[in-house]
Amino acid sequence: MGSFSVGATNEFLASVPRRSDAKRNWPPELKARIVAETLIEGETVNAVAKRYELIPSTVSDWRRMARQGKLVLPNLDGMDFVPVEIETPAPAPLVAEIARAMAS
């Protein structure tokens, strides 16, 4: 599911504090939000991990923490998720014209 823009994700990731060893210091609320995204129908741990530049095993560890009650997930009752499809933008007219000229 490609519902996040790269620019917004990069901006979000830049706001996550880093520890002295340069690794991100994910606050529990953000971990919970990321785990909640893996529960959306059609999402996978791999896709969510990639979106946040995490390794899938880290997200799986956080899911395990949530199952054990060590990570409190946001209340998702009554929330509906709408799938979003992102279309590839059509080439600009000038680019298409140049491509046609080069092809002939």
mmCIF file of N, CA and C in Angstrom:
data_model
loop_
_atom_site.group_PDB
_atom_site.id
_atom_site.type_symbol
_atom_site.label_atom_id
_atom_site.label_comp_id
_atom_site.label_asym_id
_atom_site.label_seq_id
_atom_site.Cartn_x
_atom_site.Cartn_y
_atom_site.Cartn_z
ATOM 1 N N MET A 1 0.842 -1.171 0.000
ATOM 2 C CA MET A 1 0.000 0.000 0.000
ATOM 3 C C MET A 1 0.887 1.233 0.000
ATOM 4 N N GLY A 2 0.873 2.017 -1.024
ATOM 5 C CA GLY A 2 1.711 3.190 -1.106
ATOM 6 C C GLY A 2 0.981 4.439 -0.685
ATOM 7 N N SER A 3 0.629 4.556 0.592
ATOM 8 C CA SER A 3 -0.167 5.688 1.026
ATOM 9 C C SER A 3 0.653 6.817 1.635
ATOM 10 N N PHE A 4 1.958 6.720 1.610
ATOM 11 C CA PHE A 4 2.799 7.739 2.207
ATOM 12 C C PHE A 4 3.726 8.306 1.156
ATOM 13 N N SER A 5 3.907 9.614 1.181
ATOM 14 C CA SER A 5 4.828 10.212 0.226
ATOM 15 C C SER A 5 6.242 10.120 0.782
ATOM 16 N N VAL A 6 7.199 10.000 -0.098
ATOM 17 C CA VAL A 6 8.597 9.886 0.304
ATOM 18 C C VAL A 6 9.031 11.130 1.058
ATOM 19 N N GLY A 7 8.650 12.308 0.559
ATOM 20 C CA GLY A 7 9.040 13.551 1.212
ATOM 21 C C GLY A 7 8.519 13.642 2.633
ATOM 22 N N ALA A 8 7.248 13.293 2.831
ATOM 23 C CA ALA A 8 6.661 13.348 4.168
ATOM 24 C C ALA A 8 7.315 12.335 5.083
ATOM 25 N N THR A 9 7.613 11.134 4.567
ATOM 26 C CA THR A 9 8.253 10.113 5.382
ATOM 27 C C THR A 9 9.658 10.552 5.765
ATOM 28 N N ASN A 10 10.419 11.091 4.815
ATOM 29 C CA ASN A 10 11.772 11.542 5.132
ATOM 30 C C ASN A 10 11.751 12.661 6.157
ATOM 31 N N GLU A 11 10.797 13.577 6.024
ATOM 32 C CA GLU A 11 10.672 14.676 6.990
ATOM 33 C C GLU A 11 10.343 14.116 8.374
ATOM 34 N N PHE A 12 9.443 13.137 8.422
ATOM 35 C CA PHE A 12 9.082 12.505 9.687
ATOM 36 C C PHE A 12 10.293 11.817 10.305
ATOM 37 N N LEU A 13 11.021 11.045 9.504
ATOM 38 C CA LEU A 13 12.178 10.322 10.025
ATOM 39 C C LEU A 13 13.246 11.270 10.550
ATOM 40 N N ALA A 14 13.399 12.418 9.907
ATOM 41 C CA ALA A 14 14.391 13.394 10.369
ATOM 42 C C ALA A 14 14.032 13.941 11.744
ATOM 43 N N SER A 15 12.753 13.903 12.106
ATOM 44 C CA SER A 15 12.321 14.431 13.399
ATOM 45 C C SER A 15 12.483 13.435 14.540
ATOM 46 N N VAL A 16 12.766 12.154 14.229
ATOM 47 C CA VAL A 16 12.937 11.146 15.276
ATOM 48 C C VAL A 16 14.315 11.351 15.904
ATOM 49 N N PRO A 17 14.363 11.545 17.233
ATOM 50 C CA PRO A 17 15.652 11.814 17.884
ATOM 51 C C PRO A 17 16.628 10.644 17.736
ATOM 52 N N ARG A 18 17.905 10.972 17.741
ATOM 53 C CA ARG A 18 18.951 9.956 17.630
ATOM 54 C C ARG A 18 19.740 9.872 18.930
ATOM 55 N N ARG A 19 20.205 8.659 19.211
ATOM 56 C CA ARG A 19 21.060 8.438 20.375
ATOM 57 C C ARG A 19 22.480 8.834 20.024
ATOM 58 N N SER A 20 23.367 8.762 20.997
ATOM 59 C CA SER A 20 24.768 9.139 20.764
ATOM 60 C C SER A 20 25.445 8.223 19.745
ATOM 61 N N ASP A 21 24.944 6.994 19.586
ATOM 62 C CA ASP A 21 25.528 6.075 18.599
ATOM 63 C C ASP A 21 24.884 6.237 17.222
ATOM 64 N N ALA A 22 24.109 7.292 17.021
ATOM 65 C CA ALA A 22 23.468 7.679 15.757
ATOM 66 C C ALA A 22 22.236 6.840 15.419
ATOM 67 N N LYS A 23 21.881 5.867 16.239
ATOM 68 C CA LYS A 23 20.654 5.107 15.993
ATOM 69 C C LYS A 23 19.466 5.936 16.444
ATOM 70 N N ARG A 24 18.323 5.708 15.802
ATOM 71 C CA ARG A 24 17.120 6.446 16.176
ATOM 72 C C ARG A 24 16.626 5.969 17.539
ATOM 73 N N ASN A 25 16.141 6.919 18.304
ATOM 74 C CA ASN A 25 15.573 6.628 19.618
ATOM 75 C C ASN A 25 14.056 6.719 19.492
ATOM 76 N N TRP A 26 13.422 5.600 19.158
ATOM 77 C CA TRP A 26 11.987 5.581 18.893
ATOM 78 C C TRP A 26 11.214 5.647 20.202
ATOM 79 N N PRO A 27 10.478 6.724 20.437
ATOM 80 C CA PRO A 27 9.630 6.795 21.634
ATOM 81 C C PRO A 27 8.533 5.732 21.567
ATOM 82 N N PRO A 28 8.060 5.269 22.721
ATOM 83 C CA PRO A 28 7.023 4.223 22.733
ATOM 84 C C PRO A 28 5.787 4.577 21.910
ATOM 85 N N GLU A 29 5.395 5.854 21.890
ATOM 86 C CA GLU A 29 4.201 6.249 21.130
ATOM 87 C C GLU A 29 4.407 6.021 19.627
ATOM 88 N N LEU A 30 5.620 6.287 19.147
ATOM 89 C CA LEU A 30 5.901 6.070 17.727
ATOM 90 C C LEU A 30 5.987 4.585 17.412
ATOM 91 N N LYS A 31 6.590 3.815 18.309
ATOM 92 C CA LYS A 31 6.628 2.358 18.112
ATOM 93 C C LYS A 31 5.205 1.822 17.994
ATOM 94 N N ALA A 32 4.335 2.290 18.880
ATOM 95 C CA ALA A 32 2.942 1.828 18.876
ATOM 96 C C ALA A 32 2.250 2.212 17.573
ATOM 97 N N ARG A 33 2.499 3.409 17.099
ATOM 98 C CA ARG A 33 1.893 3.863 15.838
ATOM 99 C C ARG A 33 2.356 2.984 14.678
ATOM 100 N N ILE A 34 3.648 2.671 14.652
ATOM 101 C CA ILE A 34 4.204 1.839 13.582
ATOM 102 C C ILE A 34 3.613 0.435 13.649
ATOM 103 N N VAL A 35 3.526 -0.124 14.858
ATOM 104 C CA VAL A 35 2.924 -1.454 15.019
ATOM 105 C C VAL A 35 1.470 -1.418 14.565
ATOM 106 N N ALA A 36 0.741 -0.368 14.915
ATOM 107 C CA ALA A 36 -0.667 -0.260 14.512
ATOM 108 C C ALA A 36 -0.796 -0.271 12.997
ATOM 109 N N GLU A 37 0.152 0.338 12.302
ATOM 110 C CA GLU A 37 0.100 0.337 10.833
ATOM 111 C C GLU A 37 0.213 -1.078 10.275
ATOM 112 N N THR A 38 0.918 -1.962 10.977
ATOM 113 C CA THR A 38 1.052 -3.337 10.485
ATOM 114 C C THR A 38 -0.252 -4.109 10.620
ATOM 115 N N LEU A 39 -1.196 -3.569 11.378
ATOM 116 C CA LEU A 39 -2.479 -4.242 11.591
ATOM 117 C C LEU A 39 -3.532 -3.835 10.571
ATOM 118 N N ILE A 40 -3.200 -2.882 9.730
ATOM 119 C CA ILE A 40 -4.127 -2.440 8.689
ATOM 120 C C ILE A 40 -4.201 -3.521 7.619
ATOM 121 N N GLU A 41 -5.402 -3.851 7.216
ATOM 122 C CA GLU A 41 -5.591 -4.885 6.204
ATOM 123 C C GLU A 41 -4.786 -4.549 4.946
ATOM 124 N N GLY A 42 -4.023 -5.515 4.485
ATOM 125 C CA GLY A 42 -3.220 -5.339 3.277
ATOM 126 C C GLY A 42 -1.797 -4.883 3.555
ATOM 127 N N GLU A 43 -1.512 -4.433 4.756
ATOM 128 C CA GLU A 43 -0.147 -4.015 5.099
ATOM 129 C C GLU A 43 0.669 -5.225 5.524
ATOM 130 N N THR A 44 1.968 -5.131 5.359
ATOM 131 C CA THR A 44 2.870 -6.185 5.821
ATOM 132 C C THR A 44 3.929 -5.557 6.717
ATOM 133 N N VAL A 45 4.507 -6.377 7.559
ATOM 134 C CA VAL A 45 5.595 -5.908 8.414
ATOM 135 C C VAL A 45 6.730 -5.377 7.545
ATOM 136 N N ASN A 46 7.041 -6.090 6.472
ATOM 137 C CA ASN A 46 8.134 -5.658 5.587
ATOM 138 C C ASN A 46 7.866 -4.291 4.984
ATOM 139 N N ALA A 47 6.654 -4.054 4.506
ATOM 140 C CA ALA A 47 6.323 -2.768 3.878
ATOM 141 C C ALA A 47 6.393 -1.624 4.889
ATOM 142 N N VAL A 48 5.852 -1.853 6.076
ATOM 143 C CA VAL A 48 5.877 -0.811 7.111
ATOM 144 C C VAL A 48 7.318 -0.549 7.551
ATOM 145 N N ALA A 49 8.092 -1.603 7.740
ATOM 146 C CA ALA A 49 9.493 -1.432 8.143
ATOM 147 C C ALA A 49 10.259 -0.624 7.102
ATOM 148 N N LYS A 50 10.053 -0.951 5.857
ATOM 149 C CA LYS A 50 10.744 -0.226 4.782
ATOM 150 C C LYS A 50 10.364 1.250 4.785
ATOM 151 N N ARG A 51 9.084 1.529 4.994
ATOM 152 C CA ARG A 51 8.590 2.908 5.010
ATOM 153 C C ARG A 51 9.316 3.747 6.061
ATOM 154 N N TYR A 52 9.637 3.121 7.199
ATOM 155 C CA TYR A 52 10.280 3.844 8.293
ATOM 156 C C TYR A 52 11.787 3.572 8.375
ATOM 157 N N GLU A 53 12.325 2.953 7.323
ATOM 158 C CA GLU A 53 13.760 2.644 7.263
ATOM 159 C C GLU A 53 14.207 1.807 8.459
ATOM 160 N N LEU A 54 13.374 0.811 8.778
ATOM 161 C CA LEU A 54 13.665 -0.135 9.855
ATOM 162 C C LEU A 54 13.882 -1.518 9.258
ATOM 163 N N ILE A 55 14.541 -2.372 10.016
ATOM 164 C CA ILE A 55 14.610 -3.763 9.573
ATOM 165 C C ILE A 55 13.345 -4.464 10.081
ATOM 166 N N PRO A 56 12.800 -5.376 9.294
ATOM 167 C CA PRO A 56 11.535 -6.016 9.678
ATOM 168 C C PRO A 56 11.574 -6.678 11.057
ATOM 169 N N SER A 57 12.707 -7.222 11.453
ATOM 170 C CA SER A 57 12.760 -7.890 12.760
ATOM 171 C C SER A 57 12.540 -6.904 13.906
ATOM 172 N N THR A 58 12.923 -5.648 13.721
ATOM 173 C CA THR A 58 12.675 -4.633 14.758
ATOM 174 C C THR A 58 11.176 -4.415 14.921
ATOM 175 N N VAL A 59 10.468 -4.294 13.807
ATOM 176 C CA VAL A 59 9.017 -4.109 13.866
ATOM 177 C C VAL A 59 8.365 -5.355 14.458
ATOM 178 N N SER A 60 8.858 -6.523 14.107
ATOM 179 C CA SER A 60 8.323 -7.768 14.689
ATOM 180 C C SER A 60 8.555 -7.809 16.193
ATOM 181 N N ASP A 61 9.712 -7.329 16.643
ATOM 182 C CA ASP A 61 9.985 -7.265 18.087
ATOM 183 C C ASP A 61 8.984 -6.352 18.783
ATOM 184 N N TRP A 62 8.685 -5.206 18.150
ATOM 185 C CA TRP A 62 7.718 -4.276 18.733
ATOM 186 C C TRP A 62 6.330 -4.883 18.755
ATOM 187 N N ARG A 63 5.990 -5.663 17.722
ATOM 188 C CA ARG A 63 4.687 -6.350 17.713
ATOM 189 C C ARG A 63 4.613 -7.345 18.875
ATOM 190 N N ARG A 64 5.706 -8.053 19.112
ATOM 191 C CA ARG A 64 5.762 -9.004 20.220
ATOM 192 C C ARG A 64 5.578 -8.262 21.553
ATOM 193 N N MET A 65 6.219 -7.098 21.684
ATOM 194 C CA MET A 65 6.066 -6.288 22.897
ATOM 195 C C MET A 65 4.597 -5.901 23.096
ATOM 196 N N ALA A 66 3.916 -5.550 22.005
ATOM 197 C CA ALA A 66 2.505 -5.171 22.093
ATOM 198 C C ALA A 66 1.659 -6.364 22.541
ATOM 199 N N ARG A 67 1.939 -7.546 21.990
ATOM 200 C CA ARG A 67 1.185 -8.746 22.391
ATOM 201 C C ARG A 67 1.390 -9.061 23.867
ATOM 202 N N GLN A 68 2.592 -8.756 24.381
ATOM 203 C CA GLN A 68 2.910 -9.030 25.783
ATOM 204 C C GLN A 68 2.448 -7.909 26.715
ATOM 205 N N GLY A 69 1.841 -6.868 26.145
ATOM 206 C CA GLY A 69 1.357 -5.763 26.960
ATOM 207 C C GLY A 69 2.431 -4.762 27.339
ATOM 208 N N LYS A 70 3.599 -4.855 26.724
ATOM 209 C CA LYS A 70 4.709 -3.945 27.036
ATOM 210 C C LYS A 70 4.690 -2.697 26.159
ATOM 211 N N LEU A 71 3.803 -2.674 25.191
ATOM 212 C CA LEU A 71 3.668 -1.530 24.284
ATOM 213 C C LEU A 71 2.180 -1.318 24.061
ATOM 214 N N VAL A 72 1.680 -0.171 24.425
ATOM 215 C CA VAL A 72 0.246 0.111 24.332
ATOM 216 C C VAL A 72 -0.052 0.734 22.981
ATOM 217 N N LEU A 73 -0.903 0.063 22.218
ATOM 218 C CA LEU A 73 -1.274 0.542 20.887
ATOM 219 C C LEU A 73 -2.359 1.600 20.989
ATOM 220 N N PRO A 74 -2.394 2.514 20.013
ATOM 221 C CA PRO A 74 -3.474 3.507 20.011
ATOM 222 C C PRO A 74 -4.812 2.825 19.811
ATOM 223 N N ASN A 75 -5.869 3.444 20.308
ATOM 224 C CA ASN A 75 -7.215 2.903 20.162
ATOM 225 C C ASN A 75 -7.656 3.074 18.713
ATOM 226 N N LEU A 76 -7.882 1.969 18.039
ATOM 227 C CA LEU A 76 -8.277 2.007 16.629
ATOM 228 C C LEU A 76 -9.767 1.760 16.436
ATOM 229 N N ASP A 77 -10.521 1.653 17.552
ATOM 230 C CA ASP A 77 -11.967 1.412 17.443
ATOM 231 C C ASP A 77 -12.637 2.536 16.670
ATOM 232 N N GLY A 78 -13.460 2.157 15.749
ATOM 233 C CA GLY A 78 -14.227 3.135 14.991
ATOM 234 C C GLY A 78 -13.455 3.806 13.875
ATOM 235 N N MET A 79 -12.197 3.474 13.720
ATOM 236 C CA MET A 79 -11.413 4.079 12.641
ATOM 237 C C MET A 79 -11.529 3.217 11.399
ATOM 238 N N ASP A 80 -11.713 3.853 10.297
ATOM 239 C CA ASP A 80 -11.735 3.163 9.015
ATOM 240 C C ASP A 80 -10.509 3.581 8.236
ATOM 241 N N PHE A 81 -9.918 2.635 7.566
ATOM 242 C CA PHE A 81 -8.764 2.918 6.737
ATOM 243 C C PHE A 81 -9.181 2.769 5.288
ATOM 244 N N VAL A 82 -8.833 3.743 4.514
ATOM 245 C CA VAL A 82 -9.189 3.742 3.111
ATOM 246 C C VAL A 82 -7.928 3.478 2.308
ATOM 247 N N PRO A 83 -7.940 2.454 1.467
ATOM 248 C CA PRO A 83 -6.754 2.209 0.648
ATOM 249 C C PRO A 83 -6.523 3.355 -0.329
ATOM 250 N N VAL A 84 -5.291 3.675 -0.527
ATOM 251 C CA VAL A 84 -4.919 4.761 -1.428
ATOM 252 C C VAL A 84 -3.992 4.194 -2.485
ATOM 253 N N GLU A 85 -4.259 4.527 -3.721
ATOM 254 C CA GLU A 85 -3.382 4.124 -4.810
ATOM 255 C C GLU A 85 -2.730 5.369 -5.375
ATOM 256 N N ILE A 86 -1.428 5.308 -5.550
ATOM 257 C CA ILE A 86 -0.698 6.442 -6.101
ATOM 258 C C ILE A 86 -0.361 6.124 -7.541
ATOM 259 N N GLU A 87 -0.794 7.013 -8.431
ATOM 260 C CA GLU A 87 -0.534 6.821 -9.849
ATOM 261 C C GLU A 87 0.793 7.447 -10.224
ATOM 262 N N THR A 88 1.449 6.853 -11.182
ATOM 263 C CA THR A 88 2.664 7.446 -11.720
ATOM 264 C C THR A 88 2.259 8.668 -12.524
ATOM 265 N N PRO A 89 2.903 9.810 -12.255
ATOM 266 C CA PRO A 89 2.512 11.013 -12.991
ATOM 267 C C PRO A 89 2.786 10.854 -14.486
ATOM 268 N N ALA A 90 1.917 11.421 -15.275
ATOM 269 C CA ALA A 90 2.093 11.390 -16.724
ATOM 270 C C ALA A 90 3.298 12.247 -17.094
ATOM 271 N N PRO A 91 4.049 11.844 -18.105
ATOM 272 C CA PRO A 91 5.211 12.649 -18.483
ATOM 273 C C PRO A 91 4.778 14.022 -18.983
ATOM 274 N N ALA A 92 5.610 14.975 -18.704
ATOM 275 C CA ALA A 92 5.335 16.336 -19.166
ATOM 276 C C ALA A 92 5.302 16.326 -20.692
ATOM 277 N N PRO A 93 4.484 17.167 -21.310
ATOM 278 C CA PRO A 93 4.363 17.174 -22.777
ATOM 279 C C PRO A 93 5.711 17.334 -23.484
ATOM 280 N N LEU A 94 6.578 18.176 -22.979
ATOM 281 C CA LEU A 94 7.863 18.402 -23.622
ATOM 282 C C LEU A 94 8.719 17.138 -23.569
ATOM 283 N N VAL A 95 8.716 16.460 -22.439
ATOM 284 C CA VAL A 95 9.492 15.232 -22.294
ATOM 285 C C VAL A 95 8.965 14.168 -23.254
ATOM 286 N N ALA A 96 7.641 14.050 -23.356
ATOM 287 C CA ALA A 96 7.047 13.066 -24.268
ATOM 288 C C ALA A 96 7.406 13.390 -25.712
ATOM 289 N N GLU A 97 7.386 14.679 -26.050
ATOM 290 C CA GLU A 97 7.721 15.092 -27.405
ATOM 291 C C GLU A 97 9.190 14.775 -27.736
ATOM 292 N N ILE A 98 10.071 15.026 -26.805
ATOM 293 C CA ILE A 98 11.503 14.728 -27.001
ATOM 294 C C ILE A 98 11.702 13.214 -27.142
ATOM 295 N N ALA A 99 11.006 12.449 -26.311
ATOM 296 C CA ALA A 99 11.137 11.000 -26.376
ATOM 297 C C ALA A 99 10.664 10.470 -27.728
ATOM 298 N N ARG A 100 9.557 11.025 -28.262
ATOM 299 C CA ARG A 100 9.063 10.589 -29.563
ATOM 300 C C ARG A 100 10.084 10.949 -30.654
ATOM 301 N N ALA A 101 10.663 12.153 -30.567
ATOM 302 C CA ALA A 101 11.636 12.586 -31.555
ATOM 303 C C ALA A 101 12.880 11.708 -31.551
ATOM 304 N N MET A 102 13.286 11.309 -30.365
ATOM 305 C CA MET A 102 14.489 10.463 -30.254
ATOM 306 C C MET A 102 14.223 9.057 -30.742
ATOM 307 N N ALA A 103 12.986 8.590 -30.613
ATOM 308 C CA ALA A 103 12.640 7.236 -31.011
ATOM 309 C C ALA A 103 12.564 7.103 -32.536
ATOM 310 N N SER A 104 12.324 8.194 -33.237
ATOM 311 C CA SER A 104 12.177 8.087 -34.698
ATOM 312 C C SER A 104 13.467 8.350 -35.428
#
